[in-house]
């Protein structure tokens, strides 16, 4: 009997769809990002603004080998650099994308 062995691969984020984005407040923000690697990985999104960084869990959809950031109505506070971190037992990969939400000053 032959045992099937799966390749062990560290995550690799596909950066094709990660282009800087500027939108008007109230407009949607959407990123659809594929992530390769074996076994399937854990993916997290973080928003960095000035010296702070916080994990983004709302509006994030994770399935095996894919992650999405799907914001229906953007607000100015969503401006910042978003970091995607993919990890599995063989390593990690991270990528960043800049999001700017434009609105009249408050």
Backbone as a chain_set.jsonl record, in Angstrom:
{"seq": "XXXXXXXXXXXXXXXXXXXXXXXXXXXXXXXXXXXXXXXXXXXXXXXXXXXXXXXXXXXXXXXXXXXXXXXXXXXXXXXXXXXXXXXXXXXXXXXXXXXXXXXXXX", "coords": {"N": [[0.841, -1.178, 0.0], [0.581, 2.169, -0.877], [1.652, 5.164, 0.572], [0.338, 8.353, 0.529], [2.024, 11.341, 0.333], [1.867, 14.591, 1.433], [3.082, 17.694, 0.255], [5.114, 19.778, 2.24], [4.765, 23.044, 2.688], [5.675, 26.389, 3.231], [3.526, 29.226, 3.888], [2.515, 31.308, 1.129], [1.741, 34.405, 0.095], [-0.307, 35.643, -2.418], [0.335, 38.448, -4.151], [-0.899, 39.779, -6.204], [-3.459, 41.111, -6.242], [-3.099, 43.116, -4.432], [-3.059, 46.172, -4.424], [-2.4, 49.601, -3.777], [-5.051, 51.571, -2.456], [-7.445, 54.116, -2.82], [-10.362, 55.464, -1.62], [-13.578, 57.083, -1.512], [-15.22, 58.057, 1.5], [-17.766, 55.91, 2.687], [-17.86, 54.316, 0.468], [-17.265, 50.978, -0.865], [-14.646, 48.672, 0.217], [-12.612, 46.212, -1.037], [-10.715, 43.313, -1.019], [-9.394, 40.421, -2.45], [-7.603, 37.702, -1.818], [-5.366, 35.178, -2.609], [-3.762, 32.447, -0.968], [-1.068, 30.352, -0.906], [0.255, 27.157, 0.181], [1.076, 24.403, 2.341], [0.438, 22.57, 5.252], [-2.968, 23.924, 5.091], [-3.311, 27.296, 6.169], [-3.249, 29.735, 8.863], [-4.721, 32.886, 8.661], [-4.33, 36.314, 9.25], [-5.425, 39.721, 9.505], [-4.143, 42.974, 9.922], [-4.402, 46.351, 10.993], [-2.424, 49.129, 10.574], [-1.662, 52.214, 11.968], [-0.05, 55.152, 12.351], [1.77, 54.765, 15.261], [0.417, 52.583, 16.139], [-1.013, 49.271, 16.028], [-3.602, 47.113, 15.141], [-5.5, 44.094, 15.304], [-7.619, 43.148, 12.665], [-10.755, 41.87, 12.587], [-13.405, 42.009, 11.974], [-15.307, 42.046, 9.01], [-13.571, 40.355, 7.654], [-13.012, 37.504, 5.747], [-12.134, 34.268, 5.903], [-11.113, 31.38, 4.254], [-9.885, 28.097, 3.471], [-6.863, 28.586, 1.832], [-7.5, 31.129, 0.88], [-8.244, 34.573, 1.488], [-10.323, 37.307, 2.383], [-10.944, 40.797, 2.492], [-13.682, 42.553, 3.143], [-15.344, 45.274, 3.092], [-18.242, 47.009, 3.403], [-19.109, 49.694, 3.726], [-16.957, 52.209, 3.883], [-15.094, 54.135, 6.306], [-13.387, 57.079, 7.429], [-11.618, 56.425, 9.515], [-10.65, 53.975, 8.812], [-8.45, 54.279, 7.284], [-5.075, 53.503, 6.538], [-2.157, 51.323, 6.767], [-2.538, 48.062, 5.813], [-1.787, 44.908, 7.021], [-1.212, 41.626, 6.065], [-0.953, 38.501, 7.507], [0.125, 35.294, 7.124], [0.312, 32.085, 8.436], [1.693, 28.839, 9.001], [2.676, 25.552, 10.138], [5.125, 25.41, 8.909], [6.185, 27.88, 8.429], [5.942, 31.427, 7.689], [4.355, 34.186, 5.971], [4.104, 37.562, 4.953], [2.304, 40.447, 3.857], [1.687, 43.791, 2.677], [-0.736, 46.415, 2.243], [-1.781, 49.602, 1.215], [-4.405, 51.632, 2.348], [-6.516, 54.317, 1.756], [-8.991, 56.346, 2.988], [-11.044, 58.78, 1.876], [-12.463, 61.787, 3.041], [-14.42, 64.676, 3.909], [-12.897, 66.946, 6.2], [-13.645, 66.542, 9.694]], "CA": [[0.0, 0.0, 0.0], [1.369, 3.389, -1.011], [1.224, 6.293, 1.391], [0.417, 9.638, -0.181], [2.648, 12.365, 1.182], [1.613, 15.955, 0.993], [4.23, 18.578, 0.386], [5.093, 20.731, 3.344], [5.155, 24.318, 2.111], [5.321, 27.565, 4.019], [2.547, 30.048, 3.177], [2.969, 32.308, 0.159], [0.627, 35.298, -0.22], [-0.342, 36.147, -3.796], [0.235, 39.906, -4.03], [-1.479, 40.315, -7.435], [-4.588, 42.004, -5.994], [-2.782, 44.04, -3.335], [-2.657, 47.481, -4.942], [-2.843, 50.711, -2.922], [-6.42, 51.919, -2.777], [-8.013, 55.334, -2.246], [-11.806, 55.492, -1.86], [-14.343, 58.077, -0.761], [-15.957, 57.504, 2.641], [-19.053, 55.353, 2.32], [-17.675, 53.37, -0.632], [-16.732, 49.685, -0.407], [-13.246, 48.261, 0.089], [-12.631, 44.76, -1.222], [-9.502, 42.626, -1.449], [-9.541, 38.976, -2.558], [-6.193, 37.317, -1.832], [-5.073, 33.749, -2.51], [-2.579, 32.107, -0.177], [-0.649, 28.963, -1.131], [1.013, 26.545, 1.264], [0.542, 23.155, 2.898], [-1.017, 22.485, 5.244], [-3.673, 25.212, 5.063], [-2.688, 28.212, 7.104], [-4.048, 30.73, 9.584], [-4.492, 34.212, 8.082], [-4.801, 37.44, 10.058], [-5.271, 41.071, 8.954], [-3.855, 43.991, 10.928], [-4.387, 47.729, 10.507], [-1.386, 49.944, 11.219], [-1.866, 53.65, 11.814], [0.964, 55.803, 13.186], [2.553, 53.765, 15.997], [-0.474, 51.533, 16.629], [-1.42, 48.192, 15.141], [-4.654, 46.304, 15.746], [-5.993, 43.03, 14.434], [-8.921, 43.379, 12.049], [-11.486, 40.608, 12.498], [-14.67, 42.328, 11.326], [-15.219, 42.178, 7.542], [-12.556, 39.438, 7.125], [-13.556, 36.182, 5.429], [-11.041, 33.335, 5.669], [-11.349, 29.977, 3.931], [-8.595, 27.504, 3.107], [-6.136, 29.095, 0.661], [-8.0, 32.419, 0.415], [-8.721, 35.517, 2.488], [-10.948, 38.499, 1.803], [-11.335, 41.938, 3.315], [-14.903, 42.985, 2.454], [-15.951, 46.365, 3.849], [-19.345, 47.535, 2.576], [-19.124, 51.153, 3.82], [-15.71, 52.645, 4.508], [-15.049, 55.388, 7.063], [-12.043, 57.644, 7.441], [-10.784, 55.728, 10.51], [-10.111, 52.75, 8.206], [-7.212, 54.626, 6.58], [-3.85, 52.966, 7.128], [-1.494, 50.212, 6.096], [-3.085, 46.787, 6.259], [-0.8, 43.827, 6.924], [-1.761, 40.272, 6.068], [0.011, 37.537, 8.031], [-0.284, 33.896, 6.935], [1.247, 31.195, 9.136], [1.424, 27.423, 9.235], [3.773, 24.95, 10.899], [6.373, 25.464, 8.15], [6.691, 29.239, 8.305], [4.966, 32.5, 7.559], [4.554, 35.189, 4.93], [3.275, 38.723, 5.196], [2.238, 41.43, 2.782], [1.011, 44.997, 3.099], [-1.423, 47.221, 1.245], [-2.152, 50.911, 1.745], [-5.791, 52.031, 2.099], [-6.815, 55.693, 2.144], [-10.407, 56.68, 2.887], [-11.122, 60.225, 1.749], [-13.707, 62.422, 3.452], [-14.226, 66.054, 4.346], [-12.49, 66.988, 7.618], [-14.777, 66.59, 10.616]], "C": [[0.885, 1.239, 0.0], [0.786, 4.49, -0.14], [1.385, 7.572, 0.577], [0.988, 10.666, 0.786], [2.361, 13.729, 0.589], [2.876, 16.778, 1.174], [4.036, 19.488, 1.581], [5.638, 22.047, 2.799], [4.749, 25.461, 3.014], [4.337, 28.416, 3.216], [3.212, 31.031, 2.223], [1.745, 33.12, -0.256], [0.771, 35.79, -1.653], [-0.626, 37.65, -3.737], [-0.428, 40.577, -5.242], [-2.56, 41.358, -7.18], [-4.315, 43.038, -4.904], [-2.202, 45.341, -3.877], [-3.191, 48.555, -3.999], [-4.202, 51.199, -3.407], [-6.801, 53.22, -2.075], [-9.486, 55.367, -2.624], [-12.433, 56.631, -1.057], [-15.073, 57.369, 0.377], [-17.334, 57.053, 2.175], [-18.971, 54.335, 1.198], [-17.089, 52.062, -0.109], [-15.219, 49.553, -0.604], [-13.276, 46.742, -0.017], [-11.276, 44.272, -1.726], [-9.766, 41.131, -1.395], [-8.139, 38.423, -2.799], [-6.048, 35.808, -1.669], [-3.787, 33.555, -1.707], [-2.279, 30.63, -0.408], [0.107, 28.467, 0.09], [0.323, 25.283, 1.742], [1.185, 22.911, 4.248], [-1.641, 23.884, 5.19], [-3.231, 26.031, 6.276], [-3.72, 29.057, 7.839], [-3.7, 32.088, 8.974], [-5.102, 35.266, 8.986], [-4.548, 38.738, 9.303], [-5.031, 42.016, 10.123], [-3.901, 45.367, 10.269], [-3.339, 48.487, 11.302], [-1.691, 51.41, 10.929], [-0.964, 54.323, 12.835], [1.712, 54.716, 13.943], [1.705, 52.586, 16.466], [-0.752, 50.485, 15.558], [-2.502, 47.399, 15.848], [-5.104, 45.248, 14.761], [-7.385, 43.392, 13.94], [-9.603, 42.022, 11.939], [-12.841, 40.819, 11.821], [-14.416, 42.519, 9.829], [-14.131, 41.308, 6.915], [-13.204, 38.066, 6.93], [-12.374, 35.281, 5.08], [-11.592, 31.949, 5.347], [-9.983, 29.4, 3.568], [-8.083, 28.106, 1.806], [-6.669, 30.421, 0.106], [-8.441, 33.267, 1.611], [-9.296, 36.732, 1.773], [-11.133, 39.548, 2.883], [-12.492, 42.557, 2.55], [-15.637, 44.008, 3.322], [-17.002, 47.008, 2.957], [-19.354, 49.064, 2.564], [-17.886, 51.613, 4.584], [-15.908, 53.954, 5.274], [-13.596, 55.814, 7.17], [-11.086, 56.911, 8.392], [-10.187, 54.431, 9.963], [-8.848, 53.018, 7.398], [-6.019, 54.01, 7.299], [-3.216, 51.913, 6.249], [-2.067, 48.928, 6.682], [-2.054, 45.7, 5.984], [-1.535, 42.503, 6.998], [-0.648, 39.338, 6.536], [-0.572, 36.143, 7.874], [0.762, 33.01, 7.596], [0.744, 29.749, 9.09], [2.658, 26.85, 9.92], [5.121, 25.028, 10.184], [6.922, 26.868, 7.959], [5.577, 30.259, 8.192], [5.324, 33.394, 6.374], [3.671, 36.369, 5.312], [3.374, 39.69, 4.035], [1.466, 42.632, 3.305], [0.329, 45.683, 1.929], [-1.899, 48.498, 1.932], [-3.591, 51.236, 1.35], [-5.967, 53.456, 2.615], [-8.294, 55.937, 1.916], [-10.515, 58.198, 2.95], [-12.476, 60.743, 2.196], [-13.393, 63.851, 3.851], [-13.809, 66.044, 5.806], [-13.684, 67.211, 8.521], [-14.871, 67.803, 11.455]], "O": [[1.826, 1.341, 0.787], [-0.425, 4.713, -0.124], [2.447, 7.83, 0.01], [0.499, 10.836, 1.903], [2.584, 13.978, -0.596], [3.637, 16.581, 2.121], [2.92, 19.911, 1.884], [6.823, 22.155, 2.485], [3.622, 25.507, 3.507], [4.315, 28.335, 1.987], [4.315, 31.518, 2.47], [0.824, 32.593, -0.881], [1.824, 36.287, -2.053], [-1.707, 38.066, -3.32], [-0.51, 41.804, -5.3], [-2.574, 42.395, -7.843], [-5.225, 43.762, -4.502], [-0.996, 45.576, -3.794], [-4.302, 48.435, -3.481], [-4.471, 51.238, -4.608], [-6.52, 53.406, -0.891], [-9.829, 55.306, -3.805], [-11.88, 57.077, -0.052], [-15.492, 56.22, 0.235], [-17.985, 57.724, 1.375], [-19.91, 53.566, 0.992], [-16.486, 52.036, 0.964], [-14.611, 50.211, -1.449], [-13.888, 46.065, 0.81], [-10.761, 44.761, -2.732], [-10.302, 40.628, -0.408], [-7.553, 38.647, -3.858], [-6.55, 35.23, -0.704], [-2.865, 34.369, -1.757], [-3.115, 29.766, -0.145], [0.545, 29.255, 0.928], [-0.883, 25.121, 1.561], [2.403, 23.04, 4.365], [-0.937, 24.893, 5.238], [-2.823, 25.471, 7.294], [-4.898, 29.087, 7.483], [-2.525, 32.405, 8.789], [-6.241, 35.135, 9.435], [-3.578, 38.848, 8.552], [-5.64, 41.876, 11.184], [-3.486, 45.525, 9.12], [-3.353, 48.493, 12.533], [-1.945, 51.791, 9.786], [-1.095, 54.096, 14.038], [2.25, 53.808, 13.308], [2.22, 51.682, 17.124], [-0.731, 50.766, 14.36], [-2.352, 47.047, 17.018], [-5.097, 45.461, 13.548], [-8.221, 43.88, 14.7], [-9.091, 41.122, 11.274], [-13.362, 39.912, 11.17], [-13.402, 43.1, 9.442], [-13.797, 41.506, 5.747], [-13.857, 37.54, 7.831], [-11.693, 35.503, 4.079], [-12.429, 31.415, 6.075], [-9.026, 30.151, 3.379], [-8.792, 28.129, 0.8], [-6.329, 30.799, -1.015], [-8.942, 32.748, 2.609], [-8.825, 37.131, 0.708], [-11.438, 39.234, 4.033], [-12.31, 43.035, 1.43], [-16.446, 43.648, 4.176], [-16.684, 47.498, 1.873], [-19.58, 49.672, 1.518], [-17.791, 51.422, 5.796], [-16.769, 54.766, 4.938], [-12.686, 54.998, 7.019], [-9.894, 56.792, 8.111], [-9.304, 53.848, 10.594], [-8.236, 52.083, 6.881], [-5.965, 53.999, 8.528], [-3.673, 51.645, 5.137], [-2.077, 48.737, 7.898], [-1.522, 45.583, 4.88], [-2.37, 42.285, 7.875], [0.467, 39.383, 6.017], [-1.633, 35.841, 8.421], [1.958, 33.162, 7.349], [-0.458, 29.484, 9.135], [3.587, 27.59, 10.245], [6.155, 24.742, 10.789], [8.001, 27.04, 7.392], [4.428, 29.997, 8.547], [6.439, 33.358, 5.855], [2.616, 36.193, 5.921], [4.38, 39.748, 3.328], [0.689, 42.518, 4.253], [0.751, 45.554, 0.779], [-2.358, 48.475, 3.074], [-3.962, 51.134, 0.18], [-5.616, 53.768, 3.753], [-8.8, 55.764, 0.808], [-10.132, 58.822, 3.939], [-13.514, 60.218, 1.793], [-12.239, 64.196, 4.102], [-14.305, 65.227, 6.582], [-14.609, 67.952, 8.189], [-15.794, 67.927, 12.261]]}, "num_chains": 1, "name": "protein.A"}
